Tab-separated table of C-alpha atoms and ligand atoms in Angstrom:
chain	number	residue	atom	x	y	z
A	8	UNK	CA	0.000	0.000	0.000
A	9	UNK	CA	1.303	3.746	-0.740
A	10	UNK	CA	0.878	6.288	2.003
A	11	UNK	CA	-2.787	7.542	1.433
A	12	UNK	CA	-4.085	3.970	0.475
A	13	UNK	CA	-2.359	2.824	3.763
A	14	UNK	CA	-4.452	5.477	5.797
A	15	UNK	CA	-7.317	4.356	4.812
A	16	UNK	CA	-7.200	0.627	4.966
A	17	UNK	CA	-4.335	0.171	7.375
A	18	UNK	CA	-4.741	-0.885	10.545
A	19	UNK	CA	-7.862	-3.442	11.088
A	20	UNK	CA	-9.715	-2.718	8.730
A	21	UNK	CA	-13.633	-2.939	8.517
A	22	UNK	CA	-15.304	-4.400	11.400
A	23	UNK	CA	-15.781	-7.874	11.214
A	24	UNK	CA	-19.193	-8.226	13.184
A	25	UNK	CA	-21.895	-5.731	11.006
A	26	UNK	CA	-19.181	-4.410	8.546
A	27	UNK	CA	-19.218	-0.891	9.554
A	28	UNK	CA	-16.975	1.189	7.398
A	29	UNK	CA	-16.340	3.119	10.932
A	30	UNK	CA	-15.284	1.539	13.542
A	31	UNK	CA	-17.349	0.417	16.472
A	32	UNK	CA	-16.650	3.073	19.394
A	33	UNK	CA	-16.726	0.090	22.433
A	34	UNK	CA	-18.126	2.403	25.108
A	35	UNK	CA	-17.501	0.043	27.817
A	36	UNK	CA	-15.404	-0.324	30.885
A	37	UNK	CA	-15.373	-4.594	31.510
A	38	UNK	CA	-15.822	-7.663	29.240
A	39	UNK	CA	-18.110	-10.853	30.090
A	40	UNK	CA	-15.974	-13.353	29.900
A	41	UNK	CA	-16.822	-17.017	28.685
A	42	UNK	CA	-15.053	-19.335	31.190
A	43	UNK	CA	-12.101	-17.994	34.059
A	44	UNK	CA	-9.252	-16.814	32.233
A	45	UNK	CA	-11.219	-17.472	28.570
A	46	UNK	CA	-11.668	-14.282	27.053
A	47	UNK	CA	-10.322	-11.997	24.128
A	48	UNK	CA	-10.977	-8.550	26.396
A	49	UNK	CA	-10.846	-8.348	30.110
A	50	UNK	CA	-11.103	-4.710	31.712
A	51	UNK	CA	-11.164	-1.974	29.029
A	52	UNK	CA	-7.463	-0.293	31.018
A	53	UNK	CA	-5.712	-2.858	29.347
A	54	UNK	CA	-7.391	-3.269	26.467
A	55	UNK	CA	-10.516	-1.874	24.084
A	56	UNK	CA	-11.288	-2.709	20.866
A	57	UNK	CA	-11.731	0.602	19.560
A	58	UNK	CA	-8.506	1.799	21.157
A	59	UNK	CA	-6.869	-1.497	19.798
A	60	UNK	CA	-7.972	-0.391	16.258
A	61	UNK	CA	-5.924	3.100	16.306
A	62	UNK	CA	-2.997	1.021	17.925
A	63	UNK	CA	-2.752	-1.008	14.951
A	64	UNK	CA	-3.204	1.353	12.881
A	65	UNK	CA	-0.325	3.677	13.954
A	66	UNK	CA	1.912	1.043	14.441
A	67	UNK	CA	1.245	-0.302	10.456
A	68	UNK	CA	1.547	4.081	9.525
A	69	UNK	CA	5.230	4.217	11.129
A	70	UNK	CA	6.212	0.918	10.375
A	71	UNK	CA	6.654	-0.405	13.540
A	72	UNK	CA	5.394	-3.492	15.804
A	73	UNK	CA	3.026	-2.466	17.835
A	74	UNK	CA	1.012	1.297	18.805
A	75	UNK	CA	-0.367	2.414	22.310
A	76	UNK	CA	-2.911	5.285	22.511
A	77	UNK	CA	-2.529	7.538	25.590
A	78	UNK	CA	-4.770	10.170	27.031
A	79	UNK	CA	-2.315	13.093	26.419
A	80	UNK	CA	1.271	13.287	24.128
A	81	UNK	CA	2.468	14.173	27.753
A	82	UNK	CA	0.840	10.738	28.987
A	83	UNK	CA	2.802	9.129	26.019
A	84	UNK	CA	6.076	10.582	27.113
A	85	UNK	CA	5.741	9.887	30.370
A	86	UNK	CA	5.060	6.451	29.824
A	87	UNK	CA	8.171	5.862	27.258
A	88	UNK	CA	10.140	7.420	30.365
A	89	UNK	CA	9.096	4.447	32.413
A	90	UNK	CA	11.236	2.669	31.022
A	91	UNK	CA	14.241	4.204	32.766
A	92	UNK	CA	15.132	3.865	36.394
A	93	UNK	CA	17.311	6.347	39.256
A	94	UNK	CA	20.603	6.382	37.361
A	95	UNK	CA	19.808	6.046	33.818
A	96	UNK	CA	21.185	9.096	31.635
A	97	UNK	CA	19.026	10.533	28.757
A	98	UNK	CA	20.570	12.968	25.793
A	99	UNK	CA	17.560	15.011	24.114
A	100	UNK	CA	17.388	17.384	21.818
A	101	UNK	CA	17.769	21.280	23.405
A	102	UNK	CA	14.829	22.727	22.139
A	103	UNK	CA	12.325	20.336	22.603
A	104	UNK	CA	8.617	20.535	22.878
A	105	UNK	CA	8.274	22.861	26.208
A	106	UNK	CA	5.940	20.448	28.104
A	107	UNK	CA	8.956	17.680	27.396
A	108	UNK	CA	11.226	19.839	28.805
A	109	UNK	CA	9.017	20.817	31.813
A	110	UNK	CA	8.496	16.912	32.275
A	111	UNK	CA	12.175	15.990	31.869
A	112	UNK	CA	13.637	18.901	34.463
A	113	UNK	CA	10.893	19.096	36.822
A	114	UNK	CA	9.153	15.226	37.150
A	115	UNK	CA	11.571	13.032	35.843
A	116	UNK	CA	14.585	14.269	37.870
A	117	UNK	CA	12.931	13.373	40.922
A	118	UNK	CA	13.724	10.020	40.499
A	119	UNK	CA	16.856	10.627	39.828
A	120	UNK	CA	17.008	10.282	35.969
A	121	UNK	CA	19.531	12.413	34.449
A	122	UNK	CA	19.046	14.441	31.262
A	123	UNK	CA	21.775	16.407	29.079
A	124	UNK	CA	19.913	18.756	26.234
A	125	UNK	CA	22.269	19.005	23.650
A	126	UNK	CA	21.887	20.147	19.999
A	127	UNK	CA	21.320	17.065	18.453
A	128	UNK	CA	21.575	18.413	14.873
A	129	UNK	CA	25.098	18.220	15.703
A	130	UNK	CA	26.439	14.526	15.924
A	131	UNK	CA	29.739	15.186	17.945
A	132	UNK	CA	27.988	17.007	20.696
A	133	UNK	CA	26.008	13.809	21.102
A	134	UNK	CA	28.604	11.380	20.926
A	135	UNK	CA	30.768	13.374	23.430
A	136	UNK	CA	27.534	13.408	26.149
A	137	UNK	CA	27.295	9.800	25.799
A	138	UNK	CA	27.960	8.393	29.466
A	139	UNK	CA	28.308	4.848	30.835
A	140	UNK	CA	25.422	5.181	32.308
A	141	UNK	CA	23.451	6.430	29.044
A	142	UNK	CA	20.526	4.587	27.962
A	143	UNK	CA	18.556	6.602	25.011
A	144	UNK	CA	19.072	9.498	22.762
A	145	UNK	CA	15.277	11.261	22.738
A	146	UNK	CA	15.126	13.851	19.800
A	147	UNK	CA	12.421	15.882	17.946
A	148	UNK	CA	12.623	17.099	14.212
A	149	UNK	CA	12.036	19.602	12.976
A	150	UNK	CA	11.959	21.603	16.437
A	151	UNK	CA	9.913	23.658	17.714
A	152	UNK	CA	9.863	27.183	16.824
A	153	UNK	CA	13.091	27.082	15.179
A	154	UNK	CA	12.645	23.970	13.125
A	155	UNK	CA	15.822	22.975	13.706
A	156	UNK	CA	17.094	19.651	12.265
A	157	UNK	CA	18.572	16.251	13.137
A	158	UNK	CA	19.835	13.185	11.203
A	159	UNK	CA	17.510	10.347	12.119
A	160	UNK	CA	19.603	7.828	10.781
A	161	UNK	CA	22.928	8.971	11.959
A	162	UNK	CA	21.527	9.311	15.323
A	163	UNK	CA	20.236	5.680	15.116
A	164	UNK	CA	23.767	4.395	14.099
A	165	UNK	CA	24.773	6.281	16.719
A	166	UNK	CA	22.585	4.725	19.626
A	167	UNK	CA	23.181	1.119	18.238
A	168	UNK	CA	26.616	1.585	18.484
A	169	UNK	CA	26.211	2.249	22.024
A	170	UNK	CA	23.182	0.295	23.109
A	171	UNK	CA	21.033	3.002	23.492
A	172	UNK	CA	17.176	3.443	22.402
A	173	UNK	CA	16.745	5.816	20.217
A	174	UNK	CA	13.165	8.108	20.744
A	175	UNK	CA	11.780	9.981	18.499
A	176	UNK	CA	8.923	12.829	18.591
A	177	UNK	CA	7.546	12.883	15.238
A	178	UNK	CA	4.520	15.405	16.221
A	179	UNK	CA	5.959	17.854	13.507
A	180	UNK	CA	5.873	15.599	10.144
A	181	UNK	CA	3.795	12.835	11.392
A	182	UNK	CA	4.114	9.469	9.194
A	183	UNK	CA	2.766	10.719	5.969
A	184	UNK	CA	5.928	12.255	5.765
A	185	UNK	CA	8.801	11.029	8.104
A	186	UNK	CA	8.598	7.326	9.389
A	187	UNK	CA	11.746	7.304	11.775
A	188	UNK	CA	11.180	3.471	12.704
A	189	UNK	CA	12.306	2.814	8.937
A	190	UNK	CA	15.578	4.896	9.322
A	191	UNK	CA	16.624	3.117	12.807
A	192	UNK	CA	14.010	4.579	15.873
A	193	UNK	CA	13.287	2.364	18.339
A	194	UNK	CA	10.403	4.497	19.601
A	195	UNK	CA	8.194	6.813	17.572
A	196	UNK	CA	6.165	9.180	19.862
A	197	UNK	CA	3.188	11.599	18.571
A	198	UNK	CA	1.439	14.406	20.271
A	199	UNK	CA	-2.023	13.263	18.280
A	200	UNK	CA	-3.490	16.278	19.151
A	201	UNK	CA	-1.997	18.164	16.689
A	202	UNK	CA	-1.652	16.680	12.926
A	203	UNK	CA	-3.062	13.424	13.429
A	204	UNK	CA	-6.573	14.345	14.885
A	205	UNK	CA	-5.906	17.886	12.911
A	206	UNK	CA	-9.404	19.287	13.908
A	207	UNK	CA	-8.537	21.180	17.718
A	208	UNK	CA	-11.079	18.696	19.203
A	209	UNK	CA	-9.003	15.571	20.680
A	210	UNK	CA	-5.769	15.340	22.718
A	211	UNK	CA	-3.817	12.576	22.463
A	212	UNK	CA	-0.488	10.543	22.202
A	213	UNK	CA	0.416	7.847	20.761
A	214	UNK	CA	3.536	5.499	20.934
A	215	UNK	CA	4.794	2.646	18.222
A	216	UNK	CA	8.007	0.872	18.911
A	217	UNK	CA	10.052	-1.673	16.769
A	218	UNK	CA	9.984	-4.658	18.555
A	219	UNK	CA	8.036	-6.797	20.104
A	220	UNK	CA	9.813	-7.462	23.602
A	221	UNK	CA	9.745	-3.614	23.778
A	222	UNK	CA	5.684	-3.892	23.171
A	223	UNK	CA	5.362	-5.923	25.846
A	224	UNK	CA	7.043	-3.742	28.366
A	225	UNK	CA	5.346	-0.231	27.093
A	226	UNK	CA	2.011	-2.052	27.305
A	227	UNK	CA	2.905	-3.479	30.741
A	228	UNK	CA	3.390	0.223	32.032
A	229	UNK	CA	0.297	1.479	29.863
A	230	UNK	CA	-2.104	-0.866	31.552
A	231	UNK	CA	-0.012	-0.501	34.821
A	232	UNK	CA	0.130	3.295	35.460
A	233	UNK	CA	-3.341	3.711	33.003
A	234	UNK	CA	-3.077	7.366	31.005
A	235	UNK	CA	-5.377	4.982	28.669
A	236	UNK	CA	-6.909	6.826	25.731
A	237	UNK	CA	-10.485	6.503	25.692
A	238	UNK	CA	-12.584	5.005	23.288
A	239	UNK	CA	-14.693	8.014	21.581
A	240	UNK	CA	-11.170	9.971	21.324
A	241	UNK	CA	-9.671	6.887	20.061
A	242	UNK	CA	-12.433	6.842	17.072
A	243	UNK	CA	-12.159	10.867	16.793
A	244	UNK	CA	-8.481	10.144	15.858
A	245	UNK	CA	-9.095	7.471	13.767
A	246	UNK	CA	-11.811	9.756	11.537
A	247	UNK	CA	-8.997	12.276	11.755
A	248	UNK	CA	-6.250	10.241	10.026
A	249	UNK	CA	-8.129	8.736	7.378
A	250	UNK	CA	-7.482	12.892	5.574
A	251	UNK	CA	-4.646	12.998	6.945
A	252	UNK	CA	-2.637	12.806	3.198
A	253	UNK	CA	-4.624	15.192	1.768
A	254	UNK	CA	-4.635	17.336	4.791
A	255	UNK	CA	-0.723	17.364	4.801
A	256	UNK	CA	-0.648	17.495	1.235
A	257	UNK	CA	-2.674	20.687	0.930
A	258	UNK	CA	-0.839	22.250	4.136
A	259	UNK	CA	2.257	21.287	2.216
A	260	UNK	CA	1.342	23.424	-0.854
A	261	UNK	CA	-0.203	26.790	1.697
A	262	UNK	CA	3.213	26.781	3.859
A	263	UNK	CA	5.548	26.754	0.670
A	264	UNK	CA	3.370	29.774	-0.946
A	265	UNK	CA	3.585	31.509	2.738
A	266	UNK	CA	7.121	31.017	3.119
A	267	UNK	CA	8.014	32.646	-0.653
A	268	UNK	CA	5.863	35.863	0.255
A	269	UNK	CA	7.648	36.467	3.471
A	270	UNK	CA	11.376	35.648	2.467
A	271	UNK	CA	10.787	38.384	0.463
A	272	UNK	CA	8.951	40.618	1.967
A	273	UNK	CA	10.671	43.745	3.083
A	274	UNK	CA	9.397	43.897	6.911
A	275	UNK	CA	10.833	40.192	7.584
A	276	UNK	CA	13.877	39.440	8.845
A	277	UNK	CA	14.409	35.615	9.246
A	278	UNK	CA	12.699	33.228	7.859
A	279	UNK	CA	12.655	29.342	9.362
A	280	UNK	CA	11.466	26.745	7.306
A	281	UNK	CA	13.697	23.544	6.368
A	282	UNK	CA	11.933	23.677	3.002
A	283	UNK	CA	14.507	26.671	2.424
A	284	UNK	CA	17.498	25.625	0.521
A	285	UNK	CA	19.670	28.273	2.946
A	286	UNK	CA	18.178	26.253	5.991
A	287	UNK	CA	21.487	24.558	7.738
A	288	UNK	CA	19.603	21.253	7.539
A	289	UNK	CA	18.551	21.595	4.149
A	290	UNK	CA	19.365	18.144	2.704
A	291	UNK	CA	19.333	16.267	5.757
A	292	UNK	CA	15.608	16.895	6.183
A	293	UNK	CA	15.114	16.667	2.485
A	294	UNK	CA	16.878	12.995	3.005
A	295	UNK	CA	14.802	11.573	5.525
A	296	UNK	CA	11.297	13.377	4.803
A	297	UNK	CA	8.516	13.253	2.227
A	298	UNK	CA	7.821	16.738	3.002
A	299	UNK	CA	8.732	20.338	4.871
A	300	UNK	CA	5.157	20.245	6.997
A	301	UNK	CA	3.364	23.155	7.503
A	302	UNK	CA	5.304	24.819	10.918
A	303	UNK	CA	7.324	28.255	10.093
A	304	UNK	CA	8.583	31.203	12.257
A	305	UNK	CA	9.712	34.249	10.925
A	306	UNK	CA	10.861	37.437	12.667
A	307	UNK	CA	9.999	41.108	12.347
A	308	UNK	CA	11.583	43.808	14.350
A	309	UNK	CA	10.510	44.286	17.493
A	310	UNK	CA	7.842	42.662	19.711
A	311	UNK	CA	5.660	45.516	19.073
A	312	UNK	CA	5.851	45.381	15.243
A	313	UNK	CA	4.803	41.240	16.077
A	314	UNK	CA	1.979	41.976	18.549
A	315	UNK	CA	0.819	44.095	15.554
A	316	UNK	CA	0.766	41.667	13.208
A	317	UNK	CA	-0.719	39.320	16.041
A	318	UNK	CA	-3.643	41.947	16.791
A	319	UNK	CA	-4.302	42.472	12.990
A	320	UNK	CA	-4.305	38.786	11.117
A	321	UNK	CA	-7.732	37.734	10.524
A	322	UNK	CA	-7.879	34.255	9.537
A	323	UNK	CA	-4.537	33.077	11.452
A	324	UNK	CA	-5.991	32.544	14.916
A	325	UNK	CA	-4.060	33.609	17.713
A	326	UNK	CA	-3.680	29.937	20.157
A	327	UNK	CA	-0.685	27.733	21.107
A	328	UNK	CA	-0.919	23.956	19.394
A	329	UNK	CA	-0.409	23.511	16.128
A	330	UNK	CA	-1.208	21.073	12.982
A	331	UNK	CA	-5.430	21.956	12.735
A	332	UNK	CA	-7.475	22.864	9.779
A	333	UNK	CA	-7.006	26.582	11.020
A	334	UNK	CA	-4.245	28.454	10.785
A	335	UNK	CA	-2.861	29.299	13.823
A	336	UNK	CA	-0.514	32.068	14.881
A	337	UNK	CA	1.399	32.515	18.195
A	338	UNK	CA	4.673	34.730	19.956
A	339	UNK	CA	6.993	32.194	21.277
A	340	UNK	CA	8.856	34.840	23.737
A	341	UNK	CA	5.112	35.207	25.296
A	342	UNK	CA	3.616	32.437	25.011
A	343	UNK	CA	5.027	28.948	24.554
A	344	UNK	CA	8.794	30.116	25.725
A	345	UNK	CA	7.752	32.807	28.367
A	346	UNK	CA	9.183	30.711	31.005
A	347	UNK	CA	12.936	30.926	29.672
A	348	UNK	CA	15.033	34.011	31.134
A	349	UNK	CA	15.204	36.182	27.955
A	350	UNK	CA	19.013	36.076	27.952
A	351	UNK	CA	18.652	32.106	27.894
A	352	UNK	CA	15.985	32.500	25.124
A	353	UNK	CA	17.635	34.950	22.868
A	354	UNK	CA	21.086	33.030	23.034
A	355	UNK	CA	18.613	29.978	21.259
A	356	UNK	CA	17.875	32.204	18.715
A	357	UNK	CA	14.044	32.949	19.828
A	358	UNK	CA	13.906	36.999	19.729
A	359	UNK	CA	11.143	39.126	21.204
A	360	UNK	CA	9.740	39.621	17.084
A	361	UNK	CA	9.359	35.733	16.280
A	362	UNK	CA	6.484	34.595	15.149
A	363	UNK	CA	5.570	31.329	14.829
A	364	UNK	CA	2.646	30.056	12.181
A	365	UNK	CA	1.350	26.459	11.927
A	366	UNK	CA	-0.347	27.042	8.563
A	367	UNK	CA	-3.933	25.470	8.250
A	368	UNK	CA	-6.133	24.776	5.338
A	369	UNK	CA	-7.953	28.329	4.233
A	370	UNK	CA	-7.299	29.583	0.753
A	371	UNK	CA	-3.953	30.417	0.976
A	372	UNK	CA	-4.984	33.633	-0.731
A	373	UNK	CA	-6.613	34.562	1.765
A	374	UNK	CA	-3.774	33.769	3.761
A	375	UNK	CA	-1.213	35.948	1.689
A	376	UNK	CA	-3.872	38.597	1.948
A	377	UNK	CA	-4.241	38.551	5.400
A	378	UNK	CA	-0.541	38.343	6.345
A	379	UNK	CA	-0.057	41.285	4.112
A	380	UNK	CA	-2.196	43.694	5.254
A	381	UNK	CA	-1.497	42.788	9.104
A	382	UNK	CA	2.209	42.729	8.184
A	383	UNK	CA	1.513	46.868	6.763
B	197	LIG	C1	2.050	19.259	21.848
B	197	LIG	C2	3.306	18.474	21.818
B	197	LIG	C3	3.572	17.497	22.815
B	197	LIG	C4	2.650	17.263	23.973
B	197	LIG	O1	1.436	16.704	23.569
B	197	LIG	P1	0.016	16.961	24.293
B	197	LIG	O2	-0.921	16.189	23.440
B	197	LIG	O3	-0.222	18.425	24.333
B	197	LIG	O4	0.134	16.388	25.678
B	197	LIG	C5	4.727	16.758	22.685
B	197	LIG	N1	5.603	16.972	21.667
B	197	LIG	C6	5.381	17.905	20.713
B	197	LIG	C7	6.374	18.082	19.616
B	197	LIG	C8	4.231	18.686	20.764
B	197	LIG	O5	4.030	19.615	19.814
């Protein structure tokens, strides 16, 4: 099957009972069973049909063995992290996703699990924070609002040469473009709120790994510590990845259009966007991805001259998330990165006049339009 086919009639396929083209949504907590110990479901924690039908079908999208379906991205995380114990070292990636970061520094460490954030577009600095006591490299790409990027497949060589799992977030360019387990992930994490349900009206995470021994233990901790996703948002997600192609496709075609206009608009200043041939990660990304994805930041001049162009846009909505039908606009120094002492945040390159756009599915038009006369 090719991508679009495959998110369609991957995973289960239609139900077997009535032959619903959707699947059933199993509102249901517990499962009669036929004899002790004889049954296919038990207790709907540890396992539900409906949930069991995205599960499949995420792991068949990224290519992996087996897909769990968690309340919350942060749920999914969380859970992935229970696989390390007091005196395990992680290496991640230095800008990631601000709630990962939060979990990492502020949750994680109280057990006693160590984390260097390095800039894992660079390969040396991770093979010189490799430790004895190192057990996974964690990275997103493209990052988040810099869309800075990293070599998936070096950085798997890289963790099999040591014995480490190698994690990836692939929120950003979700399987339709980027399938990391294929280039050498062990673990492929999604924040499902964002591109996969791509409607603002679910959050989710989701988790595939590569193996089956690793299944086992990431469903032992999903039934064990329960961030379960339910079964309505499991079908919500489902109905939201069957468009997913197009949906990427079409966001695919807005973004590039966006990012032409502002490169050369006068007003901007920097434009990020690995789709760029001048982006520093150019070819790696172009290597490793079907596509750019639809996430760009660009700076103007000052923070007033971007809470101008905030106030004034009509059709980008001003919100945090990212990967919806709408376009959606936000100020990283404010919002999402408000938390990081401005001297910390400009040395990373996020300045007071970055704006950050997760372009949606409006007429682009429109879009150009609106940009333009908020931009004046
Ligand atoms: C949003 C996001 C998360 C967290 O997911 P939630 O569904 O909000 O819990 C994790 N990683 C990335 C890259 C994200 O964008």
């Amino acid at each position: 099957m090719r991508k679009k086919t495959r998110l369609i009639h991957g995973g289960a396929g239609v139900d077997k009972t009535v032959g619903a083209m959707s699947p059933p949504i199993y509102q249901v907590s517990t499962f009669k069973q036929e004899g002790v110990g004889n049954f296919s479901y038990e207790y709907a924690r540890t396992g539900n049909p409906t949930r069991e039908a995205l599960e499949n079908l995420i792991a068949d999208l990224e290519g992996g063995k087996r897909g769990f379906a968690f309340a919350s991205g942060m749920a999914a995380i969380s859970a992935v992290m229970d696989l390390f114990q007091t005196g395990d070292h992680i290496v991640v990636t230095d800008d990631v996703y601000g709630g990962t970061y939060r979990y990492m520094t502020k949750i994680l460490n109280r057990r006693n699990i160590d984390v260097t954030f390095v800039d894992t577009s660079n390969l040396d600095e991770v093979k010189e924070s490799i430790r004895p006591e190192t057990k996974a490299i964690y990275i997103e790409t493209p990052t988040n609002p810099l869309l800075k990027v990293s070599d998936i497949a070096a950085l798997a060589a890289i963790a099999k040469a040591s014995d480490l799992l190698f994690i990836v977030d692939n929120t950003f360019n979700t399987p339709y473009w980027q399938t990391p387990i294929e280039l050498g992930a062990n673990i492929v994490i999604h924040s499902a709120t964002k591109y996969l349900g791509g409607h603002s009206d679910v959050v989710a995470g989701l988790v595939v790994v590569d193996d089956e021994e690793l299944g086992e233990d990431i469903h032992f901790i999903q039934n064990g510590s329960g961030g379960v996703l339910a079964p309505h948002d499991s079908w919500l997600l489902m109905r939201g990845i069957r468009t997913l192609g197009v949906r990427m496709e079409e966001i695919e075609s807005n973004t590039g259009k966006i990012v032409e206009y502002l490169v050369n608009h006068p007003q901007v200043g920097k434009v990020y966007y690995p789709g760029l041939p001048e982006h520093p990660n150019h070819d790696v990304h172009a290597k490793q991805s079907g596509g750019f994805g639809g996430m760009l930041s660009f700076t103007v001049a000052s923070e007033k001259k971007a809470l101008d162009v905030l106030n004034n846009v009509k059709y980008f909505t001003l919100a945090e998330s990212l990967g919806a039908v709408e376009s959606l606009i936000s100020l990283p120094a404010k919002m999402t990165h408000a938390s990081i002492p401005r001297e910390r945040r400009l040395e990373l390159g996020i300045e007071d006049g970055l704006i950050r756009v997760s372009v949606g599915l409006e007429d682009v038009e429109d879009l150009l339009e609106d940009l333009e006369q908020a931009l004046k």
